Amino acid sequence: RVRRANYSALIPADIHRAMRELRQPDQNLSFAVEARCMIDLRLGAAFTRFQTLNIAKRFEETYEKILSWGPCQFATLGFVVDRQWKIDAFVPEDFWSITL
């Protein structure tokens, strides 16, 4: 038997709610996810090429890299930045360990 946990945010409350309210798989939702994946991939590939060529033309002598773009990259970058901020804000504390 297969059930689906449906949530849109990675916060504990939403994940716990989704686990309490497992649903039957929805074929239309599955098709929609697959369509979004294909659109994201094609958009990312096309726009990466477009902006890389455009920037390379403007800075012919100095620009030799690929300038990547993708709808998912912004969200992923948010996770990376958030984690870096937590690392930067870390204050070490002394701790003790007792071994018997």
PDB file of C-alpha atoms in Angstrom:
ATOM      1  CA  ARG A   1       0.000   0.000   0.000  1.00  0.00           C
ATOM      2  CA  VAL A   2       1.405   3.372  -1.027  1.00  0.00           C
ATOM      3  CA  ARG A   3       0.576   6.702   0.612  1.00  0.00           C
ATOM      4  CA  ARG A   4       1.832  10.195  -0.117  1.00  0.00           C
ATOM      5  CA  ALA A   5       2.917  12.866   2.376  1.00  0.00           C
ATOM      6  CA  ASN A   6       1.931  16.203   0.844  1.00  0.00           C
ATOM      7  CA  TYR A   7       3.741  19.305   2.154  1.00  0.00           C
ATOM      8  CA  SER A   8       5.173  22.474   0.682  1.00  0.00           C
ATOM      9  CA  ALA A   9       7.448  23.757   3.443  1.00  0.00           C
ATOM     10  CA  LEU A  10      10.331  22.068   5.225  1.00  0.00           C
ATOM     11  CA  ILE A  11       9.278  23.078   8.702  1.00  0.00           C
ATOM     12  CA  PRO A  12       8.484  20.513  11.392  1.00  0.00           C
ATOM     13  CA  ALA A  13       4.814  21.502  11.762  1.00  0.00           C
ATOM     14  CA  ASP A  14       4.074  21.006   8.044  1.00  0.00           C
ATOM     15  CA  ILE A  15       5.978  17.732   7.871  1.00  0.00           C
ATOM     16  CA  HIS A  16       4.221  16.348  10.978  1.00  0.00           C
ATOM     17  CA  ARG A  17       0.830  17.385   9.575  1.00  0.00           C
ATOM     18  CA  ALA A  18       1.621  15.701   6.253  1.00  0.00           C
ATOM     19  CA  MET A  19       2.632  12.492   8.021  1.00  0.00           C
ATOM     20  CA  ARG A  20      -0.623  12.486  10.027  1.00  0.00           C
ATOM     21  CA  GLU A  21      -2.671  13.071   6.852  1.00  0.00           C
ATOM     22  CA  LEU A  22      -1.175  10.633   4.346  1.00  0.00           C
ATOM     23  CA  ARG A  23      -3.061  10.534   1.041  1.00  0.00           C
ATOM     24  CA  GLN A  24      -3.558   8.244  -1.907  1.00  0.00           C
ATOM     25  CA  PRO A  25      -1.138   8.948  -4.778  1.00  0.00           C
ATOM     26  CA  ASP A  26      -2.608  11.317  -7.379  1.00  0.00           C
ATOM     27  CA  GLN A  27      -1.662  10.534 -11.003  1.00  0.00           C
ATOM     28  CA  ASN A  28      -2.470  14.083 -12.164  1.00  0.00           C
ATOM     29  CA  LEU A  29      -0.223  15.545  -9.470  1.00  0.00           C
ATOM     30  CA  SER A  30       2.522  13.171 -10.578  1.00  0.00           C
ATOM     31  CA  PHE A  31       2.144  14.325 -14.198  1.00  0.00           C
ATOM     32  CA  ALA A  32       2.255  17.964 -13.067  1.00  0.00           C
ATOM     33  CA  VAL A  33       5.493  17.369 -11.150  1.00  0.00           C
ATOM     34  CA  GLU A  34       7.053  15.671 -14.169  1.00  0.00           C
ATOM     35  CA  ALA A  35       5.977  18.553 -16.431  1.00  0.00           C
ATOM     36  CA  ARG A  36       7.508  21.112 -14.039  1.00  0.00           C
ATOM     37  CA  CYS A  37      10.761  19.149 -13.996  1.00  0.00           C
ATOM     38  CA  MET A  38      10.928  19.119 -17.792  1.00  0.00           C
ATOM     39  CA  ILE A  39      10.084  22.826 -18.008  1.00  0.00           C
ATOM     40  CA  ASP A  40      12.684  23.702 -15.344  1.00  0.00           C
ATOM     41  CA  LEU A  41      15.352  21.717 -17.184  1.00  0.00           C
ATOM     42  CA  ARG A  42      14.562  23.231 -20.580  1.00  0.00           C
ATOM     43  CA  LEU A  43      14.199  26.753 -19.230  1.00  0.00           C
ATOM     44  CA  GLY A  44      17.438  26.414 -17.307  1.00  0.00           C
ATOM     45  CA  ALA A  45      19.352  25.082 -20.312  1.00  0.00           C
ATOM     46  CA  ALA A  46      17.959  27.713 -22.690  1.00  0.00           C
ATOM     47  CA  PHE A  47      18.374  30.685 -20.366  1.00  0.00           C
ATOM     48  CA  THR A  48      21.846  29.559 -19.249  1.00  0.00           C
ATOM     49  CA  ARG A  49      22.941  29.518 -22.891  1.00  0.00           C
ATOM     50  CA  PHE A  50      21.215  32.841 -23.634  1.00  0.00           C
ATOM     51  CA  GLN A  51      22.729  34.749 -20.737  1.00  0.00           C
ATOM     52  CA  THR A  52      26.167  33.143 -21.087  1.00  0.00           C
ATOM     53  CA  LEU A  53      26.371  34.169 -24.755  1.00  0.00           C
ATOM     54  CA  ASN A  54      24.954  37.618 -24.006  1.00  0.00           C
ATOM     55  CA  ILE A  55      27.431  38.313 -21.191  1.00  0.00           C
ATOM     56  CA  ALA A  56      30.306  36.807 -23.187  1.00  0.00           C
ATOM     57  CA  LYS A  57      29.574  39.223 -26.076  1.00  0.00           C
ATOM     58  CA  ARG A  58      29.633  42.228 -23.772  1.00  0.00           C
ATOM     59  CA  PHE A  59      32.833  41.185 -22.035  1.00  0.00           C
ATOM     60  CA  GLU A  60      34.584  39.326 -24.872  1.00  0.00           C
ATOM     61  CA  GLU A  61      38.090  39.748 -23.571  1.00  0.00           C
ATOM     62  CA  THR A  62      37.514  38.776 -19.954  1.00  0.00           C
ATOM     63  CA  TYR A  63      34.509  36.435 -19.709  1.00  0.00           C
ATOM     64  CA  GLU A  64      35.148  32.722 -20.318  1.00  0.00           C
ATOM     65  CA  LYS A  65      32.746  30.995 -17.912  1.00  0.00           C
ATOM     66  CA  ILE A  66      29.239  29.602 -18.076  1.00  0.00           C
ATOM     67  CA  LEU A  67      26.663  31.710 -16.261  1.00  0.00           C
ATOM     68  CA  SER A  68      24.171  29.127 -15.036  1.00  0.00           C
ATOM     69  CA  TRP A  69      20.521  29.876 -14.303  1.00  0.00           C
ATOM     70  CA  GLY A  70      17.680  27.677 -13.114  1.00  0.00           C
ATOM     71  CA  PRO A  71      14.433  28.079 -11.179  1.00  0.00           C
ATOM     72  CA  CYS A  72      15.586  25.651  -8.474  1.00  0.00           C
ATOM     73  CA  GLN A  73      18.992  27.252  -8.043  1.00  0.00           C
ATOM     74  CA  PHE A  74      17.608  30.261  -6.177  1.00  0.00           C
ATOM     75  CA  ALA A  75      15.895  28.114  -3.556  1.00  0.00           C
ATOM     76  CA  THR A  76      18.994  25.948  -3.191  1.00  0.00           C
ATOM     77  CA  LEU A  77      21.171  29.025  -2.843  1.00  0.00           C
ATOM     78  CA  GLY A  78      18.855  30.138  -0.026  1.00  0.00           C
ATOM     79  CA  PHE A  79      19.570  26.888   1.863  1.00  0.00           C
ATOM     80  CA  VAL A  80      23.307  27.346   1.359  1.00  0.00           C
ATOM     81  CA  VAL A  81      23.261  30.985   2.513  1.00  0.00           C
ATOM     82  CA  ASP A  82      21.097  30.161   5.547  1.00  0.00           C
ATOM     83  CA  ARG A  83      23.493  27.394   6.567  1.00  0.00           C
ATOM     84  CA  GLN A  84      26.503  29.685   6.118  1.00  0.00           C
ATOM     85  CA  TRP A  85      24.890  32.358   8.308  1.00  0.00           C
ATOM     86  CA  LYS A  86      24.349  29.741  11.031  1.00  0.00           C
ATOM     87  CA  ILE A  87      27.981  28.653  10.752  1.00  0.00           C
ATOM     88  CA  ASP A  88      29.163  32.272  10.911  1.00  0.00           C
ATOM     89  CA  ALA A  89      26.999  32.949  13.984  1.00  0.00           C
ATOM     90  CA  PHE A  90      28.204  29.835  15.826  1.00  0.00           C
ATOM     91  CA  VAL A  91      29.697  30.517  19.237  1.00  0.00           C
ATOM     92  CA  PRO A  92      31.613  27.551  20.652  1.00  0.00           C
ATOM     93  CA  GLU A  93      30.790  26.492  24.196  1.00  0.00           C
ATOM     94  CA  ASP A  94      32.823  24.415  26.600  1.00  0.00           C
ATOM     95  CA  PHE A  95      31.396  20.996  27.336  1.00  0.00           C
ATOM     96  CA  TRP A  96      32.376  18.117  29.542  1.00  0.00           C
ATOM     97  CA  SER A  97      32.308  14.422  28.932  1.00  0.00           C
ATOM     98  CA  ILE A  98      32.283  11.888  31.752  1.00  0.00           C
ATOM     99  CA  THR A  99      33.500   8.388  31.058  1.00  0.00           C
ATOM    100  CA  LEU A 100      32.844   5.639  33.594  1.00  0.00           C
TER     101      LEU A 100
END
